[in-house]
Coordinates of C-alpha atoms and ligand atoms in Angstrom, one line a residue:
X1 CA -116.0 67.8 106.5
X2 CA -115.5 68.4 102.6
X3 CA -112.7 70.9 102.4
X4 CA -113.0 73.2 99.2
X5 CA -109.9 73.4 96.4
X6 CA -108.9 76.7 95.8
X7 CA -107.8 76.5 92.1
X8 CA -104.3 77.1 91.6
X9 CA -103.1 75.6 95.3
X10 CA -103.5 74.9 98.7
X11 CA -104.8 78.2 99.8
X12 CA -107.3 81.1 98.9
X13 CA -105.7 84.2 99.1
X14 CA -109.0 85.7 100.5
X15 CA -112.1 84.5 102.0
X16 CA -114.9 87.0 101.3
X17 CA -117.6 86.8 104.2
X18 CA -121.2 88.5 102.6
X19 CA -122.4 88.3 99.3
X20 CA -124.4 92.0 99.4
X21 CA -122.6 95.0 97.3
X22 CA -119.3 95.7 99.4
X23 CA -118.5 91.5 99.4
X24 CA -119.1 91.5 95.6
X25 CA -117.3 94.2 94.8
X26 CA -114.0 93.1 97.0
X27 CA -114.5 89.8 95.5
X28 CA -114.5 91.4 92.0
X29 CA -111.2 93.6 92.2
X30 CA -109.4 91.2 94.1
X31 CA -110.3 88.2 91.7
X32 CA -109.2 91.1 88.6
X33 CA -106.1 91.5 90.9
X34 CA -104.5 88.2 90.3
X35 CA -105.6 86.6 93.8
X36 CA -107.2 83.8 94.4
X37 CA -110.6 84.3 95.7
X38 CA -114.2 83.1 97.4
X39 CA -117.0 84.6 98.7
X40 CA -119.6 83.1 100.4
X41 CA -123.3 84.3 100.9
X42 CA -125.3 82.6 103.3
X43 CA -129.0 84.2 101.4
X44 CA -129.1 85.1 98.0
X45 CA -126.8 87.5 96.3
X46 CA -128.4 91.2 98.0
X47 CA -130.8 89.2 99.7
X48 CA -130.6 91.5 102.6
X49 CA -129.6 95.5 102.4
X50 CA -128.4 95.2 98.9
X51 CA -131.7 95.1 97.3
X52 CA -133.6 97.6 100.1
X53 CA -132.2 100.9 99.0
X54 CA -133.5 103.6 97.5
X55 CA -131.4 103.1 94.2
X56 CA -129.8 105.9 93.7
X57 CA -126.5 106.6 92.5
X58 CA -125.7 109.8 94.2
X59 CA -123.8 112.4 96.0
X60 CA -126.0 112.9 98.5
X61 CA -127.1 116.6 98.8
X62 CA -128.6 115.8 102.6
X63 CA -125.1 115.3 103.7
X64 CA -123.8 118.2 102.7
X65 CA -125.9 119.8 105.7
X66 CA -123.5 117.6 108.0
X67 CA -120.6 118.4 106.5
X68 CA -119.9 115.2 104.6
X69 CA -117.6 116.7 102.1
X70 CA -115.1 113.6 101.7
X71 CA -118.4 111.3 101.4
X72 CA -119.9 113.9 98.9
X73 CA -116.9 114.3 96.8
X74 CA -116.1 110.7 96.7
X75 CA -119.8 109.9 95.7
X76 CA -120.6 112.6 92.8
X77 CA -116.8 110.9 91.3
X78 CA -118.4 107.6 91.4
X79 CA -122.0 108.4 89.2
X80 CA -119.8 109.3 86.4
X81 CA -117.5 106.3 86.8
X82 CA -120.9 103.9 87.0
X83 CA -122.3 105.2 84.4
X84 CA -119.5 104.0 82.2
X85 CA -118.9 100.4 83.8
X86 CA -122.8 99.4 84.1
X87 CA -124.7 101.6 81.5
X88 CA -127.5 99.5 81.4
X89 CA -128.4 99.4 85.2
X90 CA -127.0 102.9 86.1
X91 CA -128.9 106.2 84.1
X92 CA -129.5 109.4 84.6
X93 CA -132.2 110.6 87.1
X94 CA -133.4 114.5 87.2
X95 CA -134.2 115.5 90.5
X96 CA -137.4 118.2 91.5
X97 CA -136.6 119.6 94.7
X98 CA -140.0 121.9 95.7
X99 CA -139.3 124.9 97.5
X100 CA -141.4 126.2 100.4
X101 CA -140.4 129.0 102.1
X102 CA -140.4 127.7 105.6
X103 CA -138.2 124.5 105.2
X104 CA -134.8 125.5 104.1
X105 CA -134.3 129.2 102.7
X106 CA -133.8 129.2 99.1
X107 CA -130.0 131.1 99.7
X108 CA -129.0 127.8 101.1
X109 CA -130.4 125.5 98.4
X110 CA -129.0 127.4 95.6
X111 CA -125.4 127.4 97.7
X112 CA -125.9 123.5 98.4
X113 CA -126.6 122.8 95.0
X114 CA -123.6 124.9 93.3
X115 CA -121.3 123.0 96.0
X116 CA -122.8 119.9 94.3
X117 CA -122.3 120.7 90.9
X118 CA -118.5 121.8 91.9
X119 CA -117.4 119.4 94.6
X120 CA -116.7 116.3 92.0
X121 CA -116.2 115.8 88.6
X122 CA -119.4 116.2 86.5
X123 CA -119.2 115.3 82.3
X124 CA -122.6 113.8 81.6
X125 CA -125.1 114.7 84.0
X126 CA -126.6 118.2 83.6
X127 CA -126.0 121.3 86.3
X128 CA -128.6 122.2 89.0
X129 CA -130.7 125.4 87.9
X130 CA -134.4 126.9 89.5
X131 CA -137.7 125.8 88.3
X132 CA -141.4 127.5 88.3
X133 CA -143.8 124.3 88.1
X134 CA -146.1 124.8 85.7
X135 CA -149.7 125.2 86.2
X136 CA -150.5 121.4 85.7
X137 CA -147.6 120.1 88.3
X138 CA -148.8 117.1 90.2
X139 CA -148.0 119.2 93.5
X140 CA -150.0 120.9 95.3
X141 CA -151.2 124.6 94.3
X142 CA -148.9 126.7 96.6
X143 CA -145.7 125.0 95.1
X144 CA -144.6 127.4 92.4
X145 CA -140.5 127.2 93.0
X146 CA -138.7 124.4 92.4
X147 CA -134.9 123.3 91.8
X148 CA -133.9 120.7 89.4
X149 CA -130.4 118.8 89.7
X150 CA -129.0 115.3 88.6
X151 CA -128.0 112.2 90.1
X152 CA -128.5 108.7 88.6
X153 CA -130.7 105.4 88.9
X154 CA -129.4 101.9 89.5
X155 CA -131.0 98.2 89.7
X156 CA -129.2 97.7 93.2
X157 CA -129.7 94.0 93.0
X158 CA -128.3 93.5 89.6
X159 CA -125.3 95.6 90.3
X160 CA -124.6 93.1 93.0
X161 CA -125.0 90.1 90.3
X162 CA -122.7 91.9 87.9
X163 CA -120.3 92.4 90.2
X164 CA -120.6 88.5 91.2
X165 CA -120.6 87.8 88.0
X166 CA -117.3 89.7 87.1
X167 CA -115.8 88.3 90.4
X168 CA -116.3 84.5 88.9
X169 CA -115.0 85.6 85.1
X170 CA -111.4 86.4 87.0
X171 CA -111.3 83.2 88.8
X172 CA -113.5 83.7 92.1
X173 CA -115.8 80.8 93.5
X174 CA -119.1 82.3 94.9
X175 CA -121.3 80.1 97.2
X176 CA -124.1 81.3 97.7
X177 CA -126.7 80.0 100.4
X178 CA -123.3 79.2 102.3
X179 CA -123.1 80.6 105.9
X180 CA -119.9 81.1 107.3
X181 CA -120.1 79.5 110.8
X182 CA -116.8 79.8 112.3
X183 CA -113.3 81.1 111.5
X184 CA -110.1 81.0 113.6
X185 CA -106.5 82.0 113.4
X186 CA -103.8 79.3 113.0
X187 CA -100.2 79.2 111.5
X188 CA -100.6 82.5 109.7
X189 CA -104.1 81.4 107.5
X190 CA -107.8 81.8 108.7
X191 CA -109.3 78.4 109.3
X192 CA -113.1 78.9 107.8
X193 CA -116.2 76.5 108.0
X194 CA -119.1 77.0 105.9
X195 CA -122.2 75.5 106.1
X196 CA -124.8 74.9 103.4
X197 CA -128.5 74.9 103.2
X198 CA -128.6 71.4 103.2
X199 CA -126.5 71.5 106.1
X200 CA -123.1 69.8 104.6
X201 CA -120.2 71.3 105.8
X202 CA -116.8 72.6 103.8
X203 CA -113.8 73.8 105.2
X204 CA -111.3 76.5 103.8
X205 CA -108.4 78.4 104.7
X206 CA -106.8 81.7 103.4
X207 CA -104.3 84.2 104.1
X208 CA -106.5 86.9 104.8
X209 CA -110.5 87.5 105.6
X210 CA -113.2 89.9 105.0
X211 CA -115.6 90.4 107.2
X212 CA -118.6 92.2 105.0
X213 CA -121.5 90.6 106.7
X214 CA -123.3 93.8 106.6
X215 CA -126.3 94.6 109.4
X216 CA -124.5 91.2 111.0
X217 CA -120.8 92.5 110.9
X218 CA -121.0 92.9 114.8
X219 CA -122.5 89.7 115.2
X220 CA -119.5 87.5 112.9
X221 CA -117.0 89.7 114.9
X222 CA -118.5 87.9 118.0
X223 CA -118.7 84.6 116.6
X224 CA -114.4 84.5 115.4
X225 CA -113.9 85.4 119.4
X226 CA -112.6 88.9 117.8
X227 CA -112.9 92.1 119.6
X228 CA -115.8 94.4 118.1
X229 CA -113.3 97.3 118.0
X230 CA -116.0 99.7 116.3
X231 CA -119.8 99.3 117.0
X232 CA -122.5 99.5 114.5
X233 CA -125.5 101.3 114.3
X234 CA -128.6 99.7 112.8
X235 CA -130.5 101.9 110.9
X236 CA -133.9 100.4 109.3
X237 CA -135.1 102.3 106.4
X238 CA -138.6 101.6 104.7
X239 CA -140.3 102.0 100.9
X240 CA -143.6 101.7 99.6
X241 CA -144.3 101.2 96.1
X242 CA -147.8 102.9 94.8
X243 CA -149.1 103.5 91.3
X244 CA -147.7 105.8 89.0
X245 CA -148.2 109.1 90.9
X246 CA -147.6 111.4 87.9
X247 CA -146.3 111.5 84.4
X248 CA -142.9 112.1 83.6
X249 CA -139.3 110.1 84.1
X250 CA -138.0 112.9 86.9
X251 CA -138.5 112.1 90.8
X252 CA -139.2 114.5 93.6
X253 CA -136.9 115.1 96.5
X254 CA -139.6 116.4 99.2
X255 CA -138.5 117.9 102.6
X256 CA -140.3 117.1 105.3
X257 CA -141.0 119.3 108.3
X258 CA -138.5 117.0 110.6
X259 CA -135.8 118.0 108.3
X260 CA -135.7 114.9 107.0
X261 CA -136.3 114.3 102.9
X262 CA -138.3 111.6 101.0
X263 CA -137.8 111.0 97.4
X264 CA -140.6 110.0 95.1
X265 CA -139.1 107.6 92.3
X266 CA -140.5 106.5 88.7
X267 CA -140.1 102.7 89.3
X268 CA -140.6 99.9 87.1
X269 CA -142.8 101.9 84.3
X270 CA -146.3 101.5 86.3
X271 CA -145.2 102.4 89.9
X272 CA -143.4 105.0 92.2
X273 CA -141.0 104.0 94.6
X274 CA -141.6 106.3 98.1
X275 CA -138.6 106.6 101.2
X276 CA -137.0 106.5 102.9
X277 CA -137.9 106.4 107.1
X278 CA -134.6 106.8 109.5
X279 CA -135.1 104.7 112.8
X280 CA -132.9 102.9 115.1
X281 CA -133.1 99.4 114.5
X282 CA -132.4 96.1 117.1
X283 CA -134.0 93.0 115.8
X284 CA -132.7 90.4 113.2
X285 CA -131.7 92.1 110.6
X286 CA -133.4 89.6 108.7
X287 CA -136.8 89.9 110.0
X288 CA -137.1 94.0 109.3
X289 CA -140.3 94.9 108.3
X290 CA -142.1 98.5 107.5
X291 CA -144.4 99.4 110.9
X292 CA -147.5 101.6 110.7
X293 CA -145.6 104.2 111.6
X294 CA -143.7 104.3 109.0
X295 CA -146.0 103.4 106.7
X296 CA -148.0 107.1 107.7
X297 CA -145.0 109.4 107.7
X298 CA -144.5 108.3 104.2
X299 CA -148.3 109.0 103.2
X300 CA -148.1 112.1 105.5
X301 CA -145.1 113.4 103.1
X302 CA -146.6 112.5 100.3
X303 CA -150.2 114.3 101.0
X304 CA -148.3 117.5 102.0
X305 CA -146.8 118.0 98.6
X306 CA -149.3 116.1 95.5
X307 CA -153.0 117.2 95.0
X308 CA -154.1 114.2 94.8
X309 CA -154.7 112.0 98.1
X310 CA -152.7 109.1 98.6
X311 CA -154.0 106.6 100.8
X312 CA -152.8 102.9 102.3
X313 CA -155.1 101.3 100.4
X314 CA -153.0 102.1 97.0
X315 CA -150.1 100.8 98.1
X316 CA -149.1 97.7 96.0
X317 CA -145.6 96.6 98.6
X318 CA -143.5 97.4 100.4
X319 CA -139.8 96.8 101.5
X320 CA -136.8 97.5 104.5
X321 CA -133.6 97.3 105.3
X322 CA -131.2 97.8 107.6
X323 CA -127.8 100.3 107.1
X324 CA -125.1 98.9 108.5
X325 CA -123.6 102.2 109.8
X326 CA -120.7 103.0 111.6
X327 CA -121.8 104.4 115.2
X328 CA -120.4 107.8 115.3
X329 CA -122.6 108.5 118.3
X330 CA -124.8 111.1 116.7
X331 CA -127.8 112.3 118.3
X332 CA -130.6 111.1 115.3
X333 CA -130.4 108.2 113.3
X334 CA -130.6 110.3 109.8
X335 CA -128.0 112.0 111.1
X336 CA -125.4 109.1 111.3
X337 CA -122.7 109.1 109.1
X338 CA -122.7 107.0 105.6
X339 CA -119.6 107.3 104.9
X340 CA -117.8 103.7 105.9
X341 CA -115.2 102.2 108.2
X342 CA -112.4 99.7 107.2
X343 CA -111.3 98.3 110.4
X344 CA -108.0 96.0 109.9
X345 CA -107.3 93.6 112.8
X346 CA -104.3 91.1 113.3
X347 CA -100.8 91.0 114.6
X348 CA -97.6 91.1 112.8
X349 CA -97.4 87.8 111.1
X350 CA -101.2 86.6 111.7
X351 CA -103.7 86.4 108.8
X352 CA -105.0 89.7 108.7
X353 CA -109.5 90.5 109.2
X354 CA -110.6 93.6 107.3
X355 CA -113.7 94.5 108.6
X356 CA -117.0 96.9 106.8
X357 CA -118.6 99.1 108.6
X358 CA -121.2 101.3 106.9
X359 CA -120.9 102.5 103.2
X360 CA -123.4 103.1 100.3
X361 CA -124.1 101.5 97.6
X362 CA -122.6 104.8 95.2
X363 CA -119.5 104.3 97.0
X364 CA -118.8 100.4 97.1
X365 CA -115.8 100.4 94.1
X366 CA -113.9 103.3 95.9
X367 CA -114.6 101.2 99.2
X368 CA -113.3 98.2 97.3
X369 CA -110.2 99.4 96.5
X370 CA -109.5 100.9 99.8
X371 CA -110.2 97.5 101.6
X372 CA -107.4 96.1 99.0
X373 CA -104.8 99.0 99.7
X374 CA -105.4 97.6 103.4
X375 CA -104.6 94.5 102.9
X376 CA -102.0 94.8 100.3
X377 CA -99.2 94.2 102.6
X378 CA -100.1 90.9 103.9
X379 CA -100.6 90.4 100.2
X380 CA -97.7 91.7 98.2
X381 CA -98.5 89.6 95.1
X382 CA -101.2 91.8 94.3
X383 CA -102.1 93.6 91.1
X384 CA -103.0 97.4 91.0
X385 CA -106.7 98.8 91.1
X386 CA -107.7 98.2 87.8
X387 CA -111.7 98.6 88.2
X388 CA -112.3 102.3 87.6
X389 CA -112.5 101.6 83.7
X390 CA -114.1 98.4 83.6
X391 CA -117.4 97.5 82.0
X392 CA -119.5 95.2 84.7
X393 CA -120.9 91.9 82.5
X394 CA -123.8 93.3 80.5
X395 CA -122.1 97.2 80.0
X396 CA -118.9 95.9 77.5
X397 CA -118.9 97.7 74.1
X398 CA -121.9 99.3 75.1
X399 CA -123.6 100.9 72.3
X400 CA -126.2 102.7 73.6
X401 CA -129.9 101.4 74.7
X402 CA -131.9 102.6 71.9
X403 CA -129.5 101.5 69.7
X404 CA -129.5 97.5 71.5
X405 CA -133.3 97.3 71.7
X406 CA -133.1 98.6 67.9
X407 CA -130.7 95.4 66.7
X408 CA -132.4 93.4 69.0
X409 CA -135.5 93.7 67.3
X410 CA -134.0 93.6 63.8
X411 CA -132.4 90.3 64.6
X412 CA -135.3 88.8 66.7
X413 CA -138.2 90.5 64.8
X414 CA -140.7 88.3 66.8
X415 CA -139.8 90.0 70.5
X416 CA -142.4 92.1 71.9
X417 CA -140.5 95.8 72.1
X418 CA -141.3 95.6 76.2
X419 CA -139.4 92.4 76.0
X420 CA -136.4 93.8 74.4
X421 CA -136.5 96.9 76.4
X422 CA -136.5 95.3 79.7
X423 CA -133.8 92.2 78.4
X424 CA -131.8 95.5 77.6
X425 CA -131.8 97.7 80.5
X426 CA -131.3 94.3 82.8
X427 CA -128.6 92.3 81.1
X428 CA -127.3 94.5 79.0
X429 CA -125.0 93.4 75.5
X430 CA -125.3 89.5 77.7
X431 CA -128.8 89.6 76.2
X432 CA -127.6 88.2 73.0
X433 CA -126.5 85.4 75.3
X434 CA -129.9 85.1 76.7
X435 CA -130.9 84.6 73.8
X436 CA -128.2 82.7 72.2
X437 CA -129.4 79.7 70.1
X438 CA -133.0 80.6 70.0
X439 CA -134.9 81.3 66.9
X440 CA -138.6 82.0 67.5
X441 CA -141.3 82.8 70.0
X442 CA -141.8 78.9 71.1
X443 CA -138.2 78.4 71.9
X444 CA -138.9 81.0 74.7
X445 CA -140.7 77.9 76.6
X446 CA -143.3 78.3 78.6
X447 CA -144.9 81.9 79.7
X448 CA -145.2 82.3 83.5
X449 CA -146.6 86.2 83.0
X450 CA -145.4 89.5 82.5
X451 CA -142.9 88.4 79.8
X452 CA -141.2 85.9 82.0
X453 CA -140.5 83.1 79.8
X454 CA -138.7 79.5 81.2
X455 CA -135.8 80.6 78.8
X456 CA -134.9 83.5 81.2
X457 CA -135.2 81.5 84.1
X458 CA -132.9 78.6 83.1
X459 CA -130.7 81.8 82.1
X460 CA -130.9 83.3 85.8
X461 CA -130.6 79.6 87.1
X462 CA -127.3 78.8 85.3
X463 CA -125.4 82.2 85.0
X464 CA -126.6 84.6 88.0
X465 CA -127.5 81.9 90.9
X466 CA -130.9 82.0 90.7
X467 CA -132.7 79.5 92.5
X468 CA -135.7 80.1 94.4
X469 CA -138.9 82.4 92.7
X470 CA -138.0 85.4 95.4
X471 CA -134.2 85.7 93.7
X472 CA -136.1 86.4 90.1
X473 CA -139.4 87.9 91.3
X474 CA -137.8 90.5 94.0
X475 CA -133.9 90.9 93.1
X476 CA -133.1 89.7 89.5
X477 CA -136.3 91.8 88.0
X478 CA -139.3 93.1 90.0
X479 CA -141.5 91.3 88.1
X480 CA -143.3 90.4 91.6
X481 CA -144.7 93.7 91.1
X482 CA -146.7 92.1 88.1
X483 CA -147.3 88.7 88.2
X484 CA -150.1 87.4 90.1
X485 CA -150.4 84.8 92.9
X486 CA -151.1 81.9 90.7
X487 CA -148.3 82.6 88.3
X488 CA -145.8 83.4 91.3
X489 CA -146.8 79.7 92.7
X490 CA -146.5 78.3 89.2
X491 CA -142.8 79.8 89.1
X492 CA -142.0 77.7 92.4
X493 CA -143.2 75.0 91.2
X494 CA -141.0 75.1 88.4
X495 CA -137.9 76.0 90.0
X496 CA -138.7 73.1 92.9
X497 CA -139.0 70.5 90.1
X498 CA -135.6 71.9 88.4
X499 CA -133.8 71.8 91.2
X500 CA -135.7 68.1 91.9
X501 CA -134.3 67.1 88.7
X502 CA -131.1 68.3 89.0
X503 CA -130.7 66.1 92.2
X504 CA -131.7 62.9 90.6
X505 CA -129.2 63.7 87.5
X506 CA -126.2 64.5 90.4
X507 CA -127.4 61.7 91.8
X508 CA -127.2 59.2 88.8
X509 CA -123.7 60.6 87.9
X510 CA -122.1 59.9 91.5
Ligands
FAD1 C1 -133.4 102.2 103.2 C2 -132.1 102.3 102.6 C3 -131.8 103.1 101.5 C4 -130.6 103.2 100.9 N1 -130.4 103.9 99.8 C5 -129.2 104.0 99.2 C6 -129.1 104.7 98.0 O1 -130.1 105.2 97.4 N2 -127.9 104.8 97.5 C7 -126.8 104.3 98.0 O2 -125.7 104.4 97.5 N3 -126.9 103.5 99.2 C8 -128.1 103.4 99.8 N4 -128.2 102.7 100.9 C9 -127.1 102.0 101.5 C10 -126.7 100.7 100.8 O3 -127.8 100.0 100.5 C11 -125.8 99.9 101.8 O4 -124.7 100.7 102.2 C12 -125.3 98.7 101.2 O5 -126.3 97.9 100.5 C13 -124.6 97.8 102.2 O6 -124.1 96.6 101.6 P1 -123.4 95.5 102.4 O7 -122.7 94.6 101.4 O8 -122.5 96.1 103.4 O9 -124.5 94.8 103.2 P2 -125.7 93.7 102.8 O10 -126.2 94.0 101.5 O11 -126.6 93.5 103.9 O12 -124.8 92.4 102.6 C14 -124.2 91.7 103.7 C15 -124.4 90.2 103.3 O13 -123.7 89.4 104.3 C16 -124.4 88.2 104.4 N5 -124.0 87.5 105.6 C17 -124.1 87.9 106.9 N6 -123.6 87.0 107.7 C18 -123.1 86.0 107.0 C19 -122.4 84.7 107.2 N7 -122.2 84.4 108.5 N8 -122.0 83.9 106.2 C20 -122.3 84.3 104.9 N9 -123.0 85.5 104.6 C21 -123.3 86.3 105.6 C22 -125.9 88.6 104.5 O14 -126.8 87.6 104.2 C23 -125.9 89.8 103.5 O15 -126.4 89.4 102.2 C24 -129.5 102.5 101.5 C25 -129.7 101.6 102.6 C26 -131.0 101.5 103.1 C27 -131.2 100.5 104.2

């Protein structure tokens, strides 16, 4: 077995198990802390829950019904703070909630809604206030009263990458397509061995281990001979993607008759993004797919509130995931607590295991910096949090997007404006090195469709660990939204004889 080199000694000070938002962002402030860190991902970065949410940065109005005030709080504090460290992947989003008499009473929206606007700190996003729809609303006739309020957008996937990204900038090695297949105590440092895809083995130890495996936290818990301490609650949640269902850059918040709400979100400039479904969940986490079922309660809601019929036929794809929540025992799965769980395990004097259980993706830096608090004992050489003020790659010296797409385009007068827009809101100021070193049109390589040139996939290859189509097409853009079958199988072919190449050359230089 090859063992890895940590790079300043013998040992990592942490092992990160689980490469989806709460591995990256442990990674990330311990790596800015001073320790010596790696994370290993046995997918792709977000391959599993990480890139299945509904993308929202947000408080979360729904909990307020079960008196998640700590969650709440915690979360409405966090849109302002992401909105400075990642403002190209995190923007403001203004919510329509329609108001129908018989759901919930307008007396308790309007008291929800100020508790929002109050509960956390609020600088750039605008207060809650009623609406009547105008004549020409997409919704149906009846709906007249509406309320409006703000929460923000985020590319879940690429906040995963940036926080990767800002994980290996302080010094931490990410492997990803690395399982972790075993771990045990000895001497006072885990013993870890990962396995690749190509099934060679490395071996690792460190002083202490995070166990952030996600819908499989349970499961790793099993494997290390640990005791599960806290169970976890799988909770699949569903999406389809449609068409543009109306103009406009607002989404719709509609409550369903169960209780339960659905939001309706512009996505990707042609489409709207549709869920979420609630329902226990017992598979492999990895083989969640939307059911029928699902599939109708979303149409169901959506036919109750817009005038014009949706059917199955429109929809263009769909996508689940799994929450990993912690099982508070509640009676319905939408009424399970998001809020997470650190659970610490270990003995005075053994390496400690600081376990995940639930969280969302609004909350992950906060959750970050608790895990470290945890663990700072065992760790004493430690820095303090630092990550509250800290631009994720792509958001440093961020000028603004109009203002990026605007130099862009005076400096590269040849890039289509959709180009530049997209470049911007997904990398951010790293476009320039995107484009670093290029001077016209042709230097872009060859066109797969939809404004994916070869440039930008050597770019996701080498600096965000791109390596098969579904890591660009699903997770690094959504550009499998837009590019046809052929194209898509022309992309693997590309990245197959890459990665081909790449052998021979590693091979040549052994
Ligand atoms: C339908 C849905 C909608 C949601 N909407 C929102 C929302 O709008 N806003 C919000 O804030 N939150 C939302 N969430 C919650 C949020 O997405 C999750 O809390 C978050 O993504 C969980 O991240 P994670 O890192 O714990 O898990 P994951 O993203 O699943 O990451 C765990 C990783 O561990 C890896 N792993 C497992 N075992 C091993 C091993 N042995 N070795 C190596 N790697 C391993 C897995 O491959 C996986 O990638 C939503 C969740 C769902 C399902």
């Amino acid at each position: 077995m090859q063992p890895v080199h940590p790079p300043l000694g013998e040992v990592y000070d942490l092992a990160v198990i689980g490469g989806g938002i709460n591995g990256v962002g442990i990674a990330a402030d311990a790596a800015g802390r001073g320790l010596r860190v790696l994370l290993c991902e046995q997918d792709d970065l977000a391959a599993h829950t990480s890139s299945a949410s509904s993308k929202l940065i947000h408080g979360g109005l729904r909990y307020l019904e079960h008196y998640q005030f700590r969650l709440v709080r915690e979360a409405l504090g966090e849109r302002e703070v992401l909105l400075g460290k990642a403002p190209h992947l995190v923007r403001p989003l203004r919510f329509i909630l329609p108001h129908r008499a018989h759901l919930r009473p307008a007396w308790l929206i309007r008291a929800g809604l100020f508790l929002y606007d109050h509960l956390g700190p609020r600088q750039h996003l605008a207060a809650s206030r009623y609406l009547r729809l105008a004549a020409d609303s997409p919704l149906q006739a009846d709906i007249r009263q509406a309320f409006e309020y703000a929460d923000c957008w985020v590319d879940d996937a690429r906040l995963v990458v940036a926080n990767a990204q800002a994980a290996r900038e302080r010094g931490a090695h990410v492997h990803c397509r690395t399982r972790c297949i075993g771990a045990r105590r000895s001497k006072g440092l885990w013993h870890l061995q990962l396995e690749r895809r190509d099934g060679s083995r490395l071996s690792l130890r460190a002083r202490a281990l995070v166990n952030a495996a996600g819908p499989w936290a349970a499961q790793l818990l099993q494997l290390f001979k640990q005791p599960d301490g806290r169970a976890l609650r799988l909770v699949q949640g569903s999406h389809i993607v449609l068409p543009r269902l109306y103009p406009g850059e607002h989404a719709y918040i509609l409550q369903n008759e169960d209780g339960r709400i659905v939001f309706v979100l512009p996505f990707q400039e042609h489409f709207s993004l549709v869920g979420t479904t609630d329902r226990e969940y017992q598979g492999d986490p990895a083989q969640v797919r939307i059911s029928d079922v699902e599939i109708d309660y979303l149409l169901a809601v959506l036919n109750r509130h817009f005038r014009q019929p949706v059917s199955r036929a429109q929809i263009v794809h769909s996508f689940s995931g799994v929450r990993p929540l912690y099982d508070d025992h509640s009676a319905s799965p939408s009424a399970v607590s998001r809020d997470y769980t650190l659970a610490l395990a270990g003995n005075p004097g053994e390496a400690p295991l600081l376990s995940v259980f639930g969280g969302k993706l609004t909350t992950y830096r906060r959750l970050a910096e608790a895990a470290l608090q945890l663990l700072a004992p065992s760790l004493p050489q430690m820095g303090p949090a630092w990550t509250a003020n800290a631009a994720l790659p792509g958001g440093e010296q961020w000028p603004g997007h109009a203002t990026l797409v605007e130099q862009l385009r005076r400096r590269f007068v040849w890039l289509p404006a959709s180009l530049a827009q997209r470049w911007t809101d997904s990398y951010g100021v790293r476009v320039w090195r995107l484009l670093q070193g290029i001077h016209d049109s042709q230097a872009l390589g060859r066109h797969f469709g939809a404004g994916l040139y070869q440039r930008e996939v050597d770019y996701l290859c080498d600096e965000e660990w791109a390596q098969q189509a579904e890591d660009i097409l699903w997770r690094r853009s959504k550009l499998g939204l837009l590019l046809s079958a052929s194209e898509q199988a022309a992309l693997r072919d590309y990245l197959a004889q890459r990665q081909a190449s790449r052998t021979r050359l590693s091979t040549v230089l052994d």
